[in-house]
mmCIF file of C-alpha atoms and ligand atoms in Angstrom:
data_model
loop_
_atom_site.group_PDB
_atom_site.id
_atom_site.type_symbol
_atom_site.label_atom_id
_atom_site.label_comp_id
_atom_site.label_asym_id
_atom_site.label_seq_id
_atom_site.Cartn_x
_atom_site.Cartn_y
_atom_site.Cartn_z
ATOM 1 C CA UNK B 210 -4.307 8.693 18.023
ATOM 2 C CA UNK B 211 -6.910 6.160 18.776
ATOM 3 C CA UNK B 212 -6.396 3.942 15.804
ATOM 4 C CA UNK B 213 -3.815 1.409 14.823
ATOM 5 C CA UNK B 214 -1.334 1.747 12.031
ATOM 6 C CA UNK B 215 -1.452 -1.850 10.939
ATOM 7 C CA UNK B 216 -3.973 -3.288 8.587
ATOM 8 C CA UNK B 217 -6.025 -6.273 9.561
ATOM 9 C CA UNK B 218 -9.339 -7.611 8.320
ATOM 10 C CA UNK B 219 -12.219 -6.200 10.346
ATOM 11 C CA UNK B 220 -14.861 -8.619 11.488
ATOM 12 C CA UNK B 221 -17.971 -6.589 10.754
ATOM 13 C CA UNK B 222 -20.898 -7.009 8.412
ATOM 14 C CA UNK B 223 -23.265 -4.505 6.796
ATOM 15 C CA UNK B 224 -20.727 -3.286 4.293
ATOM 16 C CA UNK B 225 -22.080 -0.680 1.874
ATOM 17 C CA UNK B 226 -19.004 -0.345 -0.299
ATOM 18 C CA UNK B 227 -15.722 -2.131 -0.143
ATOM 19 C CA UNK B 228 -12.748 0.053 0.799
ATOM 20 C CA UNK B 229 -11.216 -1.188 -2.487
ATOM 21 C CA UNK B 230 -13.760 0.840 -4.421
ATOM 22 C CA UNK B 231 -13.043 4.103 -2.587
ATOM 23 C CA UNK B 232 -10.563 6.806 -3.662
ATOM 24 C CA UNK B 233 -7.095 6.032 -2.354
ATOM 25 C CA UNK B 234 -4.033 7.952 -1.246
ATOM 26 C CA UNK B 235 -0.809 7.350 0.598
ATOM 27 C CA UNK B 236 -0.404 9.069 3.962
ATOM 28 C CA UNK B 237 3.152 10.299 4.620
ATOM 29 C CA UNK B 238 4.506 7.628 2.276
ATOM 30 C CA UNK B 239 3.775 5.127 5.039
ATOM 31 C CA UNK B 240 0.097 4.165 5.151
ATOM 32 C CA UNK B 241 -2.623 3.515 2.571
ATOM 33 C CA UNK B 242 -5.737 5.513 3.227
ATOM 34 C CA UNK B 243 -9.077 5.726 1.468
ATOM 35 C CA UNK B 244 -11.681 8.426 1.291
ATOM 36 C CA UNK B 245 -15.083 7.658 2.731
ATOM 37 C CA UNK B 246 -17.815 10.260 3.196
ATOM 38 C CA UNK B 247 -15.344 13.072 2.542
ATOM 39 C CA UNK B 248 -12.764 11.960 5.136
ATOM 40 C CA UNK B 249 -9.638 9.807 4.928
ATOM 41 C CA UNK B 250 -9.211 6.547 6.834
ATOM 42 C CA UNK B 251 -6.979 3.561 6.836
ATOM 43 C CA UNK B 252 -9.124 0.969 5.026
ATOM 44 C CA UNK B 253 -9.587 -1.231 8.102
ATOM 45 C CA UNK B 254 -11.592 1.492 9.823
ATOM 46 C CA UNK B 255 -14.224 1.876 7.133
ATOM 47 C CA UNK B 256 -16.217 -1.273 7.794
ATOM 48 C CA UNK B 257 -16.435 -0.702 11.564
ATOM 49 C CA UNK B 258 -17.453 2.902 10.871
ATOM 50 C CA UNK B 259 -20.219 1.735 8.559
ATOM 51 C CA UNK B 260 -21.329 -0.843 11.106
ATOM 52 C CA UNK B 261 -21.378 1.821 13.813
ATOM 53 C CA UNK B 262 -23.450 4.124 11.663
ATOM 54 C CA UNK B 263 -25.957 1.500 10.637
ATOM 55 C CA UNK B 264 -26.360 -0.587 13.786
ATOM 56 C CA UNK B 265 -25.498 1.372 16.931
ATOM 57 C CA UNK B 266 -28.604 1.981 19.005
ATOM 58 C CA UNK B 267 -27.909 4.982 21.189
ATOM 59 C CA UNK B 268 -29.627 5.248 24.528
ATOM 60 C CA UNK B 269 -30.665 8.485 26.176
ATOM 61 C CA UNK B 270 -28.077 8.097 28.937
ATOM 62 C CA UNK B 271 -25.141 7.353 26.619
ATOM 63 C CA UNK B 272 -22.271 9.820 26.482
ATOM 64 C CA UNK B 273 -20.320 10.074 23.246
ATOM 65 C CA UNK B 274 -16.992 11.902 23.260
ATOM 66 C CA UNK B 275 -15.764 13.082 19.874
ATOM 67 C CA UNK B 276 -12.633 14.672 18.465
ATOM 68 C CA UNK B 277 -10.357 14.778 15.511
ATOM 69 C CA UNK B 278 -6.996 13.222 16.480
ATOM 70 C CA UNK B 279 -4.441 14.991 18.690
ATOM 71 C CA UNK B 280 -6.820 17.611 20.009
ATOM 72 C CA UNK B 281 -7.053 16.412 23.623
ATOM 73 C CA UNK B 282 -8.920 13.116 23.330
ATOM 74 C CA UNK B 283 -6.975 11.350 26.075
ATOM 75 C CA UNK B 284 -7.470 14.258 28.456
ATOM 76 C CA UNK B 285 -11.200 14.436 27.710
ATOM 77 C CA UNK B 286 -11.531 10.680 28.219
ATOM 78 C CA UNK B 287 -9.798 10.903 31.592
ATOM 79 C CA UNK B 288 -11.885 13.866 32.757
ATOM 80 C CA UNK B 289 -15.156 12.308 31.630
ATOM 81 C CA UNK B 290 -14.281 9.055 33.372
ATOM 82 C CA UNK B 291 -13.701 10.878 36.640
ATOM 83 C CA UNK B 292 -16.934 12.819 36.234
ATOM 84 C CA UNK B 293 -18.957 9.708 35.427
ATOM 85 C CA UNK B 294 -17.338 7.759 38.274
ATOM 86 C CA UNK B 295 -17.692 10.405 40.972
ATOM 87 C CA UNK B 296 -18.303 8.932 44.408
ATOM 88 C CA UNK B 297 -16.367 5.759 43.648
ATOM 89 C CA UNK B 298 -13.618 4.954 46.082
ATOM 90 C CA UNK B 299 -11.065 3.592 43.629
ATOM 91 C CA UNK B 300 -9.314 5.806 41.089
ATOM 92 C CA UNK B 301 -10.221 4.326 37.736
ATOM 93 C CA UNK B 302 -7.301 6.114 36.050
ATOM 94 C CA UNK B 303 -4.800 3.985 37.935
ATOM 95 C CA UNK B 304 -6.346 0.769 36.626
ATOM 96 C CA UNK B 305 -5.955 1.186 32.855
ATOM 97 C CA UNK B 306 -5.132 3.765 30.213
ATOM 98 C CA UNK B 307 -8.144 6.053 29.447
ATOM 99 C CA UNK B 308 -8.326 4.610 25.930
ATOM 100 C CA UNK B 309 -9.192 1.222 27.401
ATOM 101 C CA UNK B 310 -11.953 2.559 29.634
ATOM 102 C CA UNK B 311 -13.374 4.770 26.907
ATOM 103 C CA UNK B 312 -12.888 2.911 23.646
ATOM 104 C CA UNK B 313 -12.877 4.643 20.289
ATOM 105 C CA UNK B 314 -15.720 2.743 18.699
ATOM 106 C CA UNK B 315 -14.471 2.366 15.143
ATOM 107 C CA UNK B 316 -10.994 1.232 16.173
ATOM 108 C CA UNK B 317 -11.811 -1.440 18.759
ATOM 109 C CA UNK B 318 -10.948 -4.062 16.130
ATOM 110 C CA UNK B 319 -7.334 -3.114 16.875
ATOM 111 C CA UNK B 320 -7.638 -3.492 20.644
ATOM 112 C CA UNK B 321 -4.875 -5.418 22.314
ATOM 113 C CA UNK B 322 -7.226 -6.447 25.120
ATOM 114 C CA UNK B 323 -10.846 -7.477 24.751
ATOM 115 C CA UNK B 324 -13.426 -5.220 26.348
ATOM 116 C CA UNK B 325 -15.217 -6.638 29.376
ATOM 117 C CA UNK B 326 -18.504 -6.452 27.478
ATOM 118 C CA UNK B 327 -19.774 -5.828 23.960
ATOM 119 C CA UNK B 328 -19.792 -2.074 23.464
ATOM 120 C CA UNK B 329 -22.980 -2.267 21.495
ATOM 121 C CA UNK B 330 -24.678 -4.001 24.363
ATOM 122 C CA UNK B 331 -22.837 -2.730 27.450
ATOM 123 C CA UNK B 332 -24.741 -1.753 30.548
ATOM 124 C CA UNK B 333 -25.570 1.880 31.259
ATOM 125 C CA UNK B 334 -24.238 4.451 31.357
ATOM 126 C CA UNK B 335 -22.093 3.913 28.275
ATOM 127 C CA UNK B 336 -19.157 6.259 27.802
ATOM 128 C CA UNK B 337 -17.590 5.880 24.370
ATOM 129 C CA UNK B 338 -15.589 7.905 21.890
ATOM 130 C CA UNK B 339 -15.281 8.390 18.170
ATOM 131 C CA UNK B 340 -12.966 10.225 15.794
ATOM 132 C CA UNK B 341 -15.641 10.016 13.090
ATOM 133 C CA UNK B 342 -17.135 13.190 11.636
ATOM 134 C CA UNK B 343 -20.564 14.329 12.763
ATOM 135 C CA UNK B 344 -22.238 13.579 9.427
ATOM 136 C CA UNK B 345 -21.676 9.832 9.763
ATOM 137 C CA UNK B 346 -22.835 9.446 13.360
ATOM 138 C CA UNK B 347 -25.703 6.964 13.698
ATOM 139 C CA UNK B 348 -29.200 8.459 13.461
ATOM 140 C CA UNK B 349 -29.920 7.060 16.893
ATOM 141 C CA UNK B 350 -27.107 9.210 18.315
ATOM 142 C CA UNK B 351 -28.447 12.303 16.593
ATOM 143 C CA UNK B 352 -32.088 11.653 17.457
ATOM 144 C CA UNK B 353 -31.871 10.370 21.027
ATOM 145 C CA UNK B 354 -31.151 12.458 24.109
ATOM 146 C CA UNK B 355 -27.626 11.045 24.379
ATOM 147 C CA UNK B 356 -25.002 13.744 24.908
ATOM 148 C CA UNK B 357 -21.964 14.507 22.800
ATOM 149 C CA UNK B 358 -18.852 16.251 24.114
ATOM 150 C CA UNK B 359 -16.469 17.442 21.403
ATOM 151 C CA UNK B 360 -12.949 18.739 21.945
ATOM 152 C CA UNK B 361 -11.158 20.963 19.427
ATOM 153 C CA UNK B 362 -7.648 22.393 19.405
ATOM 154 C CA UNK B 363 -5.876 25.025 17.359
ATOM 155 C CA UNK B 364 -4.711 23.536 14.052
ATOM 156 C CA UNK B 365 -1.023 24.368 14.409
ATOM 157 C CA UNK B 366 -0.573 22.572 17.732
ATOM 158 C CA UNK B 367 -2.744 19.735 16.451
ATOM 159 C CA UNK B 368 -0.466 19.322 13.456
ATOM 160 C CA UNK B 369 2.706 19.390 15.547
ATOM 161 C CA UNK B 370 1.259 16.861 17.974
ATOM 162 C CA UNK B 371 0.326 14.649 15.042
ATOM 163 C CA UNK B 372 3.758 15.042 13.487
ATOM 164 C CA UNK B 373 5.461 13.817 16.649
ATOM 165 C CA UNK B 374 3.003 10.979 17.054
ATOM 166 C CA UNK B 375 3.232 9.614 13.528
ATOM 167 C CA UNK B 376 6.977 10.045 13.384
ATOM 168 C CA UNK B 377 7.239 7.855 16.461
ATOM 169 C CA UNK B 378 4.972 5.233 14.915
ATOM 170 C CA UNK B 379 6.022 5.277 11.261
ATOM 171 C CA UNK B 380 9.677 6.242 11.562
ATOM 172 C CA UNK B 381 11.078 5.243 14.931
ATOM 173 C CA UNK B 382 14.790 6.035 15.158
ATOM 174 C CA UNK B 383 14.716 7.631 11.728
ATOM 175 C CA UNK B 384 14.713 11.140 10.382
ATOM 176 C CA UNK B 385 11.263 12.679 10.908
ATOM 177 C CA UNK B 386 8.934 13.060 7.945
ATOM 178 C CA UNK B 387 9.663 16.476 6.391
ATOM 179 C CA UNK B 388 7.516 18.979 8.261
ATOM 180 C CA UNK B 389 6.886 21.009 5.144
ATOM 181 C CA UNK B 390 5.250 17.990 3.518
ATOM 182 C CA UNK B 391 3.278 17.275 6.686
ATOM 183 C CA UNK B 392 1.919 20.837 6.585
ATOM 184 C CA UNK B 393 0.809 20.330 2.974
ATOM 185 C CA UNK B 394 -0.931 17.030 3.831
ATOM 186 C CA UNK B 395 -2.611 18.686 6.794
ATOM 187 C CA UNK B 396 -3.889 21.641 4.785
ATOM 188 C CA UNK B 397 -5.097 19.309 2.030
ATOM 189 C CA UNK B 398 -6.700 17.061 4.654
ATOM 190 C CA UNK B 399 -5.107 13.915 3.221
ATOM 191 C CA UNK B 400 -4.125 11.916 6.293
ATOM 192 C CA UNK B 401 -5.722 9.510 8.750
ATOM 193 C CA UNK B 402 -9.095 11.062 9.803
ATOM 194 C CA UNK B 403 -8.423 14.274 7.846
ATOM 195 C CA UNK B 404 -9.502 16.890 7.062
ATOM 196 C CA UNK B 405 -9.228 18.647 10.414
ATOM 197 C CA UNK B 406 -11.071 21.814 9.406
ATOM 198 C CA UNK B 407 -14.300 20.242 8.166
ATOM 199 C CA UNK B 408 -14.399 17.942 11.192
ATOM 200 C CA UNK B 409 -14.241 20.867 13.611
ATOM 201 C CA UNK B 410 -16.725 22.988 11.654
ATOM 202 C CA UNK B 411 -19.343 20.209 11.465
ATOM 203 C CA UNK B 412 -19.378 19.681 15.219
ATOM 204 C CA UNK B 413 -19.207 23.415 15.867
ATOM 205 C CA UNK B 414 -22.252 24.111 13.730
ATOM 206 C CA UNK B 415 -24.194 21.301 15.350
ATOM 207 C CA UNK B 416 -23.248 22.537 18.824
ATOM 208 C CA UNK B 417 -24.552 25.994 17.888
ATOM 209 C CA UNK B 418 -27.845 24.529 16.695
ATOM 210 C CA UNK B 419 -28.270 22.161 19.646
ATOM 211 C CA UNK B 420 -26.268 23.362 22.649
ATOM 212 C CA UNK B 421 -28.177 21.020 24.942
ATOM 213 C CA UNK B 422 -27.003 18.093 22.798
ATOM 214 C CA UNK B 423 -23.383 18.927 21.937
ATOM 215 C CA UNK B 424 -20.860 20.603 24.188
ATOM 216 C CA UNK B 425 -18.003 22.071 22.149
ATOM 217 C CA UNK B 426 -14.785 22.423 24.156
ATOM 218 C CA UNK B 427 -11.463 23.965 23.256
ATOM 219 C CA UNK B 428 -8.193 22.457 24.460
ATOM 220 C CA UNK B 429 -6.814 25.965 25.044
ATOM 221 C CA UNK B 430 -9.717 26.862 27.361
ATOM 222 C CA UNK B 431 -9.222 23.650 29.285
ATOM 223 C CA UNK B 432 -5.606 24.697 29.775
ATOM 224 C CA UNK B 433 -6.385 28.237 30.957
ATOM 225 C CA UNK B 434 -9.414 27.435 33.122
ATOM 226 C CA UNK B 435 -9.431 23.717 33.828
ATOM 227 C CA UNK B 436 -11.710 23.894 36.848
ATOM 228 C CA UNK B 437 -14.297 26.081 35.116
ATOM 229 C CA UNK B 438 -14.322 23.827 32.051
ATOM 230 C CA UNK B 439 -14.500 20.640 34.079
ATOM 231 C CA UNK B 440 -17.501 22.015 36.002
ATOM 232 C CA UNK B 441 -19.087 22.848 32.656
ATOM 233 C CA UNK B 442 -18.627 19.265 31.419
ATOM 234 C CA UNK B 443 -19.973 17.834 34.682
ATOM 235 C CA UNK B 444 -23.076 20.032 34.544
ATOM 236 C CA UNK B 445 -23.626 19.254 30.882
ATOM 237 C CA UNK B 446 -23.519 15.539 31.677
ATOM 238 C CA UNK B 447 -26.003 15.987 34.518
ATOM 239 C CA UNK B 448 -23.390 15.177 37.148
ATOM 240 C CA UNK B 449 -22.499 18.477 38.785
ATOM 241 C CA UNK B 450 -19.871 18.485 41.520
ATOM 242 C CA UNK B 451 -20.905 18.851 45.143
ATOM 243 C CA UNK B 452 -18.070 21.252 45.882
ATOM 244 C CA UNK B 453 -15.222 23.188 44.316
ATOM 245 C CA UNK B 454 -12.775 20.772 45.911
ATOM 246 C CA UNK B 455 -14.272 17.852 43.983
ATOM 247 C CA UNK B 456 -13.769 19.672 40.693
ATOM 248 C CA UNK B 457 -10.233 20.624 41.713
ATOM 249 C CA UNK B 458 -9.535 16.986 42.570
ATOM 250 C CA UNK B 459 -10.601 15.819 39.112
ATOM 251 C CA UNK B 460 -8.403 18.457 37.473
ATOM 252 C CA UNK B 461 -5.407 17.295 39.492
ATOM 253 C CA UNK B 462 -6.018 13.615 38.857
ATOM 254 C CA UNK B 463 -6.183 14.218 35.106
ATOM 255 C CA UNK B 464 -3.245 16.554 34.737
ATOM 256 C CA UNK B 465 -0.700 15.518 32.125
ATOM 257 C CA UNK B 466 2.211 14.970 34.508
ATOM 258 C CA UNK B 467 0.178 12.671 36.719
ATOM 259 C CA UNK B 468 -1.263 10.630 33.852
ATOM 260 C CA UNK B 469 2.123 10.357 32.191
ATOM 261 C CA UNK B 470 3.627 8.936 35.374
ATOM 262 C CA UNK B 471 0.940 6.411 36.221
ATOM 263 C CA UNK B 472 2.256 2.853 35.873
ATOM 264 C CA UNK B 473 -0.555 1.904 33.458
ATOM 265 C CA UNK B 474 0.533 4.634 31.067
ATOM 266 C CA UNK B 475 4.283 4.098 31.242
ATOM 267 C CA UNK B 476 4.234 0.895 29.221
ATOM 268 C CA UNK B 477 1.967 -1.398 27.214
ATOM 269 C CA UNK B 478 -0.530 -0.481 24.571
ATOM 270 C CA UNK B 479 -4.277 -0.433 24.167
ATOM 271 C CA UNK B 480 -4.162 -0.502 20.388
ATOM 272 C CA UNK B 481 -1.721 -2.471 18.266
ATOM 273 C CA UNK B 482 1.378 -0.469 17.392
ATOM 274 C CA UNK B 483 0.399 2.478 19.587
ATOM 275 C CA UNK B 484 2.339 2.555 22.875
ATOM 276 C CA UNK B 485 0.485 4.105 25.806
ATOM 277 C CA UNK B 486 3.381 6.512 26.279
ATOM 278 C CA UNK B 487 2.652 8.065 22.868
ATOM 279 C CA UNK B 488 -0.510 9.748 24.158
ATOM 280 C CA UNK B 489 1.407 11.986 26.557
ATOM 281 C CA UNK B 490 3.967 14.501 25.346
ATOM 282 C CA UNK B 491 4.183 18.196 26.253
ATOM 283 C CA UNK B 492 0.567 19.318 26.305
ATOM 284 C CA UNK B 493 1.422 22.956 25.687
ATOM 285 C CA UNK B 494 -0.379 25.702 23.873
ATOM 286 C CA UNK B 495 1.811 27.305 21.210
ATOM 287 C CA UNK B 496 4.391 24.531 20.894
ATOM 288 C CA UNK B 497 4.068 24.991 17.117
ATOM 289 C CA UNK B 498 6.227 28.110 17.456
ATOM 290 C CA UNK B 499 9.188 25.812 18.089
ATOM 291 C CA UNK B 500 8.734 24.050 14.754
ATOM 292 C CA UNK B 501 6.863 25.940 12.041
ATOM 293 C CA UNK B 502 8.654 28.371 9.749
ATOM 294 C CA UNK B 503 6.812 31.612 8.899
ATOM 295 C CA UNK B 504 5.921 30.089 5.501
ATOM 296 C CA UNK B 505 4.423 26.991 7.091
ATOM 297 C CA UNK B 506 2.542 29.126 9.609
ATOM 298 C CA UNK B 507 1.208 31.221 6.774
ATOM 299 C CA UNK B 508 -0.061 28.197 4.900
ATOM 300 C CA UNK B 509 -2.033 26.949 7.885
ATOM 301 C CA UNK B 510 -3.311 30.427 8.725
ATOM 302 C CA UNK B 511 -4.559 30.860 5.188
ATOM 303 C CA UNK B 512 -6.442 27.576 5.333
ATOM 304 C CA UNK B 513 -7.876 28.556 8.724
ATOM 305 C CA UNK B 514 -8.969 31.901 7.327
ATOM 306 C CA UNK B 515 -10.869 30.185 4.547
ATOM 307 C CA UNK B 516 -12.278 27.251 6.474
ATOM 308 C CA UNK B 517 -12.715 28.341 10.092
ATOM 309 C CA UNK B 518 -13.105 32.112 10.198
ATOM 310 C CA UNK B 519 -16.387 32.224 8.254
ATOM 311 C CA UNK B 520 -17.894 30.244 11.105
ATOM 312 C CA UNK B 521 -16.561 32.544 13.781
ATOM 313 C CA UNK B 522 -14.147 29.845 14.838
ATOM 314 C CA UNK B 523 -10.991 30.772 16.646
ATOM 315 C CA UNK B 524 -7.395 29.810 15.920
HETATM 316 P P1 PAP Z 188 -5.385 10.817 20.292
HETATM 317 O O1 PAP Z 188 -6.181 11.524 19.249
HETATM 318 O O2 PAP Z 188 -4.366 9.896 19.733
HETATM 319 O O3 PAP Z 188 -6.185 10.185 21.362
HETATM 320 P P2 PAP Z 188 -4.970 13.114 21.886
HETATM 321 O O4 PAP Z 188 -5.078 12.657 23.278
HETATM 322 O O5 PAP Z 188 -6.144 13.782 21.260
HETATM 323 O O6 PAP Z 188 -4.467 11.946 20.976
HETATM 324 O O7 PAP Z 188 -3.770 14.141 21.747
HETATM 325 C C1 PAP Z 188 -2.541 13.984 22.356
HETATM 326 C C2 PAP Z 188 -2.138 15.374 22.834
HETATM 327 O O8 PAP Z 188 -2.803 15.658 24.056
HETATM 328 C C3 PAP Z 188 -0.649 15.467 23.127
HETATM 329 O O9 PAP Z 188 -0.327 16.825 22.851
HETATM 330 P P3 PAP Z 188 1.158 17.287 22.478
HETATM 331 O O10 PAP Z 188 1.681 16.368 21.450
HETATM 332 O O11 PAP Z 188 1.010 18.703 22.000
HETATM 333 O O12 PAP Z 188 1.923 17.228 23.749
HETATM 334 C C4 PAP Z 188 -0.618 15.149 24.612
HETATM 335 O O13 PAP Z 188 0.545 15.595 25.249
HETATM 336 C C5 PAP Z 188 -1.845 15.897 25.072
HETATM 337 N N1 PAP Z 188 -2.361 15.393 26.349
HETATM 338 C C6 PAP Z 188 -2.531 14.107 26.739
HETATM 339 N N2 PAP Z 188 -2.997 14.052 27.990
HETATM 340 C C7 PAP Z 188 -3.133 15.335 28.403
HETATM 341 C C8 PAP Z 188 -3.559 15.926 29.638
HETATM 342 N N3 PAP Z 188 -3.914 15.185 30.667
HETATM 343 N N4 PAP Z 188 -3.549 17.272 29.725
HETATM 344 C C9 PAP Z 188 -3.165 18.038 28.688
HETATM 345 N N5 PAP Z 188 -2.752 17.544 27.497
HETATM 346 C C10 PAP Z 188 -2.730 16.199 27.358
#
């Protein structure tokens, strides 16, 4: 996930409320989190999120990618990079991990490498990402013509992906965190960037109201029809491909096996404590079947029925 697991003082101003004053919880017995605007964050992310909301001046040609963690962020970053850098000779994906090229705005305080320019002032076209919920996006993002591309994934695979990721970060070489407890945290939404369900619903509803503004993608559809979905993103961003082969090329360049095996992704890290390798695992639809018991599946299905089905949302 595009945020660090260590705490460090952020260097931002414009603080509305100190994280100390917010409701607190412990995530997987490993990380303090606090609740801000209905979502849970490690405290170090709150000030940058507030700064983003209150000071970011979106431009009409900005592109903002958005997601809740473990839903296909890295893939979407890679695809969008290729789409935005069409016609360039060099392959940008071989130069750095996608999370460097497309920073997650609120977590850049944890970057291991400084950006080439200030994100808030970078030259056009800016391509950035956030895990923040729609409600807290800056007004300038909502009111300008800048485009938002959101990626969602079915909750059970999202949870399993998250379970692997946080086990590798919090408990390397140890027994994994009990999956049953992880399911409970997930359904209750009490974990870094949770809750999943409200995050997805907010962006979904906005994408229904303003389809020209927000493109809502599903990881599963990207898996079954990558070329069709990639063409859709390119058209949405006003950068349609000249030929089918160009779209096919982007799909190939961004496939999991290739990204996983690029030198820049085999070592190092873009964010403290988060190795680049941790962004690439199996990338399968339905991997949850290898882990969840029928009881755990039931719990997540019940939550989905309450929180997603009323909105006509899948899963
Ligand atoms: P983030 O929120 O930390 O950035 P994110 O990229 O959203 O993580 O999610 C990681 C998941 O996307 C992993 O899924 P898994 O655990 O079920 O395997 C990872 O394997 C998958 N993933 C990463 N890159 C790709 C890709 N190019 N194609 C398909 N899936 C990918």
